[in-house]
Structure formats: C-alpha cells, structure tokens
mmCIF file with all atom_site columns, C-alpha atoms in Angstrom:
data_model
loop_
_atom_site.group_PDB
_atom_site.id
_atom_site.type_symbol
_atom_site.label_atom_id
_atom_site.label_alt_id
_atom_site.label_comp_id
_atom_site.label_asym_id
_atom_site.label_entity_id
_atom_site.label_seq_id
_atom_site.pdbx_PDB_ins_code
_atom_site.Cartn_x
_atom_site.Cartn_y
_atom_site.Cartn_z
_atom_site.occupancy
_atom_site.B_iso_or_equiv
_atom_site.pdbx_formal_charge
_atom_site.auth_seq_id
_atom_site.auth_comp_id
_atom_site.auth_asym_id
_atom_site.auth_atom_id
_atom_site.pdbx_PDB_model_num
ATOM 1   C CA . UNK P 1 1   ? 19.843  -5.217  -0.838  1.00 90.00 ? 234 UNK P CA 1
ATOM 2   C CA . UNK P 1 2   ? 16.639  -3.941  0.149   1.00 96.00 ? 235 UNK P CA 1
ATOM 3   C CA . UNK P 1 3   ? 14.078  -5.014  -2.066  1.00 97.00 ? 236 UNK P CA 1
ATOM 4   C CA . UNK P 1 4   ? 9.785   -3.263  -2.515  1.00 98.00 ? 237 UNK P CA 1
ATOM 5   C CA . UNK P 1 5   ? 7.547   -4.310  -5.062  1.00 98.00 ? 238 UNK P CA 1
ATOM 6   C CA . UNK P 1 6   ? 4.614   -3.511  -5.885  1.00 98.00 ? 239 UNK P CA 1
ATOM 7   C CA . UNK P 1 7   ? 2.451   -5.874  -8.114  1.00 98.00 ? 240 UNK P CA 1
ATOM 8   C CA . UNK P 1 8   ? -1.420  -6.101  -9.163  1.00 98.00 ? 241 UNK P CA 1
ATOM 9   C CA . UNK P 1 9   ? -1.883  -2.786  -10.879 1.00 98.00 ? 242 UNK P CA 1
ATOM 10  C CA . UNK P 1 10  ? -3.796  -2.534  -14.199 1.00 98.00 ? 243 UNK P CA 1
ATOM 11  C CA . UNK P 1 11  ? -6.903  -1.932  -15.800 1.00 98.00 ? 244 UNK P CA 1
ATOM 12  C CA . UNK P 1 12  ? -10.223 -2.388  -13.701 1.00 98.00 ? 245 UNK P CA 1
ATOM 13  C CA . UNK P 1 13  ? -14.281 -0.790  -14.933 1.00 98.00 ? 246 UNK P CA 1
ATOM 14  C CA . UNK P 1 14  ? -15.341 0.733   -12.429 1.00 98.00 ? 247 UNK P CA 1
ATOM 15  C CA . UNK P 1 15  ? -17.422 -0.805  -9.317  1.00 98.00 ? 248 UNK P CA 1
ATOM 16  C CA . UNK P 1 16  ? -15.091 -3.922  -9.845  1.00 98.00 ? 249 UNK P CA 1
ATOM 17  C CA . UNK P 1 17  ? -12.175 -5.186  -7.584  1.00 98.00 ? 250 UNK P CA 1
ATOM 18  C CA . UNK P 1 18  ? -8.431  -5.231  -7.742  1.00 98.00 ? 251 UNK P CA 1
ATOM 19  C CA . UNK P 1 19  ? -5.881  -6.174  -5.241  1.00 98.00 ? 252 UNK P CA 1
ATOM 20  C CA . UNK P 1 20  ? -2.358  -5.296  -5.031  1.00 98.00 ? 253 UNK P CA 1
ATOM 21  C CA . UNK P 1 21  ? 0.575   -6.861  -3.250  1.00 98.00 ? 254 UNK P CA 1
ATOM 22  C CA . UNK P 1 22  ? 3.887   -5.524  -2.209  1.00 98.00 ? 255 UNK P CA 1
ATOM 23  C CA . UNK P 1 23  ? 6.774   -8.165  -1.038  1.00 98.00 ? 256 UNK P CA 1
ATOM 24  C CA . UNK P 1 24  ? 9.540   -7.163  0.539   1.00 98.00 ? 257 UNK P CA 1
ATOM 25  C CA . UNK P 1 25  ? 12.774  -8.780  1.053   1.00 97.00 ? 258 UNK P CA 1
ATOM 26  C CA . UNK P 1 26  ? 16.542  -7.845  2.168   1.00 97.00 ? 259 UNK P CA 1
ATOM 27  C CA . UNK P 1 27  ? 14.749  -6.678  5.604   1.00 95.00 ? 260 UNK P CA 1
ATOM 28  C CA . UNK P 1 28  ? 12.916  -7.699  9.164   1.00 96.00 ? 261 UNK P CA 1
ATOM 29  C CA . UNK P 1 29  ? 9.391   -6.921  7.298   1.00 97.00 ? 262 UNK P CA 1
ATOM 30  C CA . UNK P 1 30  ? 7.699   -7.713  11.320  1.00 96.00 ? 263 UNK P CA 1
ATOM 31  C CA . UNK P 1 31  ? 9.700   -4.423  12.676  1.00 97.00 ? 264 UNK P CA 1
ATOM 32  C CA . UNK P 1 32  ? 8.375   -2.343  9.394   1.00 97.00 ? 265 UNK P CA 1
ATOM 33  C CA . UNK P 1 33  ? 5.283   -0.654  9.304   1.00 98.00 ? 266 UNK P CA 1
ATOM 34  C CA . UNK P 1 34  ? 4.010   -1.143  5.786   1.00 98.00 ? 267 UNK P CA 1
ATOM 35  C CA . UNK P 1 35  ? 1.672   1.626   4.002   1.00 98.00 ? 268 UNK P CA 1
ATOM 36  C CA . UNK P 1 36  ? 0.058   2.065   0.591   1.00 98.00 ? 269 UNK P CA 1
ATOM 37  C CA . UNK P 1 37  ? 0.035   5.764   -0.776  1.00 98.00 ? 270 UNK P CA 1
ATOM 38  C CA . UNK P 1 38  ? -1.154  6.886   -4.356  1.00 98.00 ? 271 UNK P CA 1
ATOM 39  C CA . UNK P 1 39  ? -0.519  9.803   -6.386  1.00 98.00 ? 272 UNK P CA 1
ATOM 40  C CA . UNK P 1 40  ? -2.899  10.950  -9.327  1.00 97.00 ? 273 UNK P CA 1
ATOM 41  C CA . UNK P 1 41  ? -2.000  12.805  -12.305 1.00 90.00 ? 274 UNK P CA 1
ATOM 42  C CA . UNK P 1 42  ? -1.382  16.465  -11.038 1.00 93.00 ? 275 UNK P CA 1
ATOM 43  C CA . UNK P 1 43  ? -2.551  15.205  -7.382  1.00 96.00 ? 276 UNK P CA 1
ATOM 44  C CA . UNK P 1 44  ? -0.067  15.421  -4.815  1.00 97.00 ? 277 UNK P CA 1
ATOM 45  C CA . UNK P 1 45  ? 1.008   12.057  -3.147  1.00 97.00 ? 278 UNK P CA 1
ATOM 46  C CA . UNK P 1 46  ? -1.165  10.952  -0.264  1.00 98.00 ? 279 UNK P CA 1
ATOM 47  C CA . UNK P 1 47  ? -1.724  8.170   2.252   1.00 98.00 ? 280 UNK P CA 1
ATOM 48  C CA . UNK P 1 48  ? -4.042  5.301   1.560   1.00 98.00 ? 281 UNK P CA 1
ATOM 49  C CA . UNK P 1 49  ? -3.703  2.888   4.322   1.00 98.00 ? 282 UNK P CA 1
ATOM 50  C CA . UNK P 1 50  ? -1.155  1.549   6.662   1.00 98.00 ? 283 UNK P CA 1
ATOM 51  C CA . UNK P 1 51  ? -0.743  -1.243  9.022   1.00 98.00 ? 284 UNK P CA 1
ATOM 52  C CA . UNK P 1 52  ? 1.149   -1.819  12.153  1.00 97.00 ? 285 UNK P CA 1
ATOM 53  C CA . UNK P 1 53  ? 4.050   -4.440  12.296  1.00 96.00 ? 286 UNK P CA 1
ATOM 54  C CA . UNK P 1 54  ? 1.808   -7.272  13.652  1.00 95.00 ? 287 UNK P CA 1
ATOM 55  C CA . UNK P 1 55  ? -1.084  -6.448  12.185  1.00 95.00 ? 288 UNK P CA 1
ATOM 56  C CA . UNK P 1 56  ? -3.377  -5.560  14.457  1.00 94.00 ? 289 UNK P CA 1
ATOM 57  C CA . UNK P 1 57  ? -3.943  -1.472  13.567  1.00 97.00 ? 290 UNK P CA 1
ATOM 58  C CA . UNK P 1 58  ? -4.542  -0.115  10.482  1.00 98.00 ? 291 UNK P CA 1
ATOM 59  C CA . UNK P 1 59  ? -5.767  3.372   9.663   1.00 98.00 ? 292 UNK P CA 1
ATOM 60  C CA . UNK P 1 60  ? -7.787  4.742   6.151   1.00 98.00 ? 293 UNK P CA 1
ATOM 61  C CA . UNK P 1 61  ? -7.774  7.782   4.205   1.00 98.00 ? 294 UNK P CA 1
ATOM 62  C CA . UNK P 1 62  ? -11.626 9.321   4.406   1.00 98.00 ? 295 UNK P CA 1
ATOM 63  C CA . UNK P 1 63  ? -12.059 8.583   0.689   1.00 98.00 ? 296 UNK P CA 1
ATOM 64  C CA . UNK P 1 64  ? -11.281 4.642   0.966   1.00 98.00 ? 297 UNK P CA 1
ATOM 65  C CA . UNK P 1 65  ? -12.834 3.748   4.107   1.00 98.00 ? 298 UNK P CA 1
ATOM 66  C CA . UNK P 1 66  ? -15.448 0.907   3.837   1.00 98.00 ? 299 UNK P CA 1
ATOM 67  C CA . UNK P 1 67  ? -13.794 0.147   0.373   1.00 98.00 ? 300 UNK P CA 1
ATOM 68  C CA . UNK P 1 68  ? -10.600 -0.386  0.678   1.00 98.00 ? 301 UNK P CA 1
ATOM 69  C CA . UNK P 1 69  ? -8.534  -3.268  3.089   1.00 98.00 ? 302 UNK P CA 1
ATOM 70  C CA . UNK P 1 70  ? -4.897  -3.323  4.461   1.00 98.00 ? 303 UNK P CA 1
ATOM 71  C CA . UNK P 1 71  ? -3.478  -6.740  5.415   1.00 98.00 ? 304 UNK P CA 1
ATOM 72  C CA . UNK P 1 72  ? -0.003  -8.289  5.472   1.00 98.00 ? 305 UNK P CA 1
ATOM 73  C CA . UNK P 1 73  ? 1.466   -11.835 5.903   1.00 98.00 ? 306 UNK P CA 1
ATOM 74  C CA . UNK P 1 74  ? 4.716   -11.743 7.679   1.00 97.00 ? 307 UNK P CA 1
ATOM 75  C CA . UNK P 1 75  ? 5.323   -15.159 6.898   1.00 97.00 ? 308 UNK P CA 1
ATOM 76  C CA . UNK P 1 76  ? 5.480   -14.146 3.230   1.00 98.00 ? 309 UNK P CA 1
ATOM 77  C CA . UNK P 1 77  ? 6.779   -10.745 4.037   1.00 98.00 ? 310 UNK P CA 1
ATOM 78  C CA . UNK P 1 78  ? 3.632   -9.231  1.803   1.00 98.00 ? 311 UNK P CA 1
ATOM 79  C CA . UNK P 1 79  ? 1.466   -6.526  2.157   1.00 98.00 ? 312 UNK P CA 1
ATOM 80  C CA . UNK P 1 80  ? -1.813  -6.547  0.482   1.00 98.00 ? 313 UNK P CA 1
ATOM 81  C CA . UNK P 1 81  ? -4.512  -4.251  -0.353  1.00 98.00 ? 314 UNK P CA 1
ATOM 82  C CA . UNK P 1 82  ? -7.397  -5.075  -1.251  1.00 98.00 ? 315 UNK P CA 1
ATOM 83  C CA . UNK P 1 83  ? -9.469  -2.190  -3.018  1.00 98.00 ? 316 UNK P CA 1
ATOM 84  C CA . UNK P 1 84  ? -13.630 -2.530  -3.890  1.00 98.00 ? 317 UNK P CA 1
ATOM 85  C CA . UNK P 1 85  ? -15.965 -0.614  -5.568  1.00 98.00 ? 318 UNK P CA 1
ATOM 86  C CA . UNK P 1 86  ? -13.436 1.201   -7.511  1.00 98.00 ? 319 UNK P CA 1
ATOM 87  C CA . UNK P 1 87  ? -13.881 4.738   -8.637  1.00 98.00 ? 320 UNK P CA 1
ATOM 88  C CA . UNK P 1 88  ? -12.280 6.661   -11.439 1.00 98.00 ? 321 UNK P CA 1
ATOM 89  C CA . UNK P 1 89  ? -10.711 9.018   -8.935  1.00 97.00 ? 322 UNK P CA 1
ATOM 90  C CA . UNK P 1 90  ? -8.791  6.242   -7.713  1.00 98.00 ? 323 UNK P CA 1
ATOM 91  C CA . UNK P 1 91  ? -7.232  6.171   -10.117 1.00 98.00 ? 324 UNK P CA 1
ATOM 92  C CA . UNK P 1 92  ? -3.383  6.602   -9.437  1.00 98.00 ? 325 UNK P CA 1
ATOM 93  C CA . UNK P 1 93  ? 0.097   5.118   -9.114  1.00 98.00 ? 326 UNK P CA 1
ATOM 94  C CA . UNK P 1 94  ? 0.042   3.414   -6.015  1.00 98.00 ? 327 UNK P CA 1
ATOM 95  C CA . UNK P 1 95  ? 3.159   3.144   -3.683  1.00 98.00 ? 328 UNK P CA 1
ATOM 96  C CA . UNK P 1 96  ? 4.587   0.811   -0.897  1.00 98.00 ? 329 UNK P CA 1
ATOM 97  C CA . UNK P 1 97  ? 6.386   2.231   1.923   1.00 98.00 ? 330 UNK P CA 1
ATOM 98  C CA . UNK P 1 98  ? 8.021   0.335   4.704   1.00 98.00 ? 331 UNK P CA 1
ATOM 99  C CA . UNK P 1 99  ? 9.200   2.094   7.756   1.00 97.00 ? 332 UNK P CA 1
ATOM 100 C CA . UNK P 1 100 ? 11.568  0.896   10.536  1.00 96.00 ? 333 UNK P CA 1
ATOM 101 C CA . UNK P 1 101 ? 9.176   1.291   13.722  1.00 94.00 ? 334 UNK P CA 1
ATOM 102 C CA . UNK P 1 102 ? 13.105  0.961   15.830  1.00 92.00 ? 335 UNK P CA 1
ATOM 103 C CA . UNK P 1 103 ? 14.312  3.868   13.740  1.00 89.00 ? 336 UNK P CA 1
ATOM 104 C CA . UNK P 1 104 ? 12.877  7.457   12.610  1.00 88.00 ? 337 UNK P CA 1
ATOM 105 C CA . UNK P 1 105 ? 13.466  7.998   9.347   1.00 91.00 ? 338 UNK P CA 1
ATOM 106 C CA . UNK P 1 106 ? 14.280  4.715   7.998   1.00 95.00 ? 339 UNK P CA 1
ATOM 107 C CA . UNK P 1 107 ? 11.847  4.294   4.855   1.00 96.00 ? 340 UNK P CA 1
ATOM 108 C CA . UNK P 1 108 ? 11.515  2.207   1.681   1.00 97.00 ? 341 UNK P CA 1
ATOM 109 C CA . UNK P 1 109 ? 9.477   3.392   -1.581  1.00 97.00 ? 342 UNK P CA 1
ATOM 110 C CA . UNK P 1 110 ? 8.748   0.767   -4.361  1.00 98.00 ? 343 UNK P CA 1
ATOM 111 C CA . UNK P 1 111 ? 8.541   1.836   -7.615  1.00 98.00 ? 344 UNK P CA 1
ATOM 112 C CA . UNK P 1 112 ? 5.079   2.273   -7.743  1.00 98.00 ? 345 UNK P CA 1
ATOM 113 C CA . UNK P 1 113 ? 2.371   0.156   -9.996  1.00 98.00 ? 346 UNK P CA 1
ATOM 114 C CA . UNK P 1 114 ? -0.339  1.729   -12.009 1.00 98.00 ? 347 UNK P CA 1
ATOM 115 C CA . UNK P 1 115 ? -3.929  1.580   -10.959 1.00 98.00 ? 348 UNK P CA 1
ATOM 116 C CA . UNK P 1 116 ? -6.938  2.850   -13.915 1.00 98.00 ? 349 UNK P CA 1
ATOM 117 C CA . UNK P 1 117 ? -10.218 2.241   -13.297 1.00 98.00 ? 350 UNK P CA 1
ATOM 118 C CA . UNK P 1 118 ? -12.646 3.369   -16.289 1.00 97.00 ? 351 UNK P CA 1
ATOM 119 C CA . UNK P 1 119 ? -15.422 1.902   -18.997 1.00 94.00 ? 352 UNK P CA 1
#
C-alpha cells in the first residue's frame, strides 16, 4: 500500500540544474522524515539531505552543501531536491527514504532514479 517514487533523474552537463521529486502515498507523509541518499557506481550508499516532518530542519552531506536544497510540500505529500552546479561525481542513483519519526525502524526506499551529469 505504501507507495515512494522517485522522479526527475536523467541526463544534465555539468554546472547545470536538475531537480528531483519523490511523492509518497499509502502513508501520514507529516509524521515521516523524508531523506535523499545516492549511491555511485562502486560507491557505497550515502546520505544527501534530509528534512524534518514540518520542514523546518534539514541537514547536508559536506560535498552538497551550498549546492544542493531539501524541501517538501505536505500538502502534496512531495519531497523535492533541488541540486545546482552539478558535478560529475554526483553522479549516482539517487534514493528516497521516509522514516516514521513515532516508530524506530519504520523506513521506506523508492526504487531509486538515475542522476548523470557529463559533456
């Protein structure tokens, strides 16, 4: 029943912009702390960004801050990230995760959508 998608992946030169979105249904998205991770091709999987349930804290990996921006809509039950001055190395599947802030251990993975940013 419990539905996250990813969307906005693709092919981007680098310096440009892309920005993904992950809605999620079947769930109370304002009691789920949403988070974008990434995983590179023989990179272990690491955090990007996450947001609190309302919205007001978010936290960066080092290599994204100033570049990258975490936002949701919980009227639309979407969580957005808007990425900048894209580098090859970000280049990576990129992954929603929701988390049940009421529960430990409660967590939701989308499937992941691809991110390549080269000439």
């Amino acid at each position: 029943q419990v539905q996250v998608v990813e969307s906005g992946g693709g092919l981007v030169q680098p310096g440009g912009p892309l920005r993904l979105s992950c809605a999620a249904s079947g769930l109370t998205f304002r009691w789920y702390r949403m988070s974008w991770y990434r995983q590179a091709p023989g990179k272990e999987r690491e955090l990007v960004a996450d947001i609190s349930g309302a919205g007001g804290d978010t936290n960066y990996a080092d290599s994204v801050k100033g570049r990258f921006t975490i936002s949701r809509d919980n009227d639309k039950n979407t969580v957005y990230l808007q990425m900048n001055s894209l580098k090859p190395e970000d280049t990576a599947v990129y992954y929603c995760n929701a988390a049940y802030m009421l529960s430990r251990g409660t967590v939701y993975w989308g499937k992941g959508t691809l991110v390549t940013v080269s000439s």
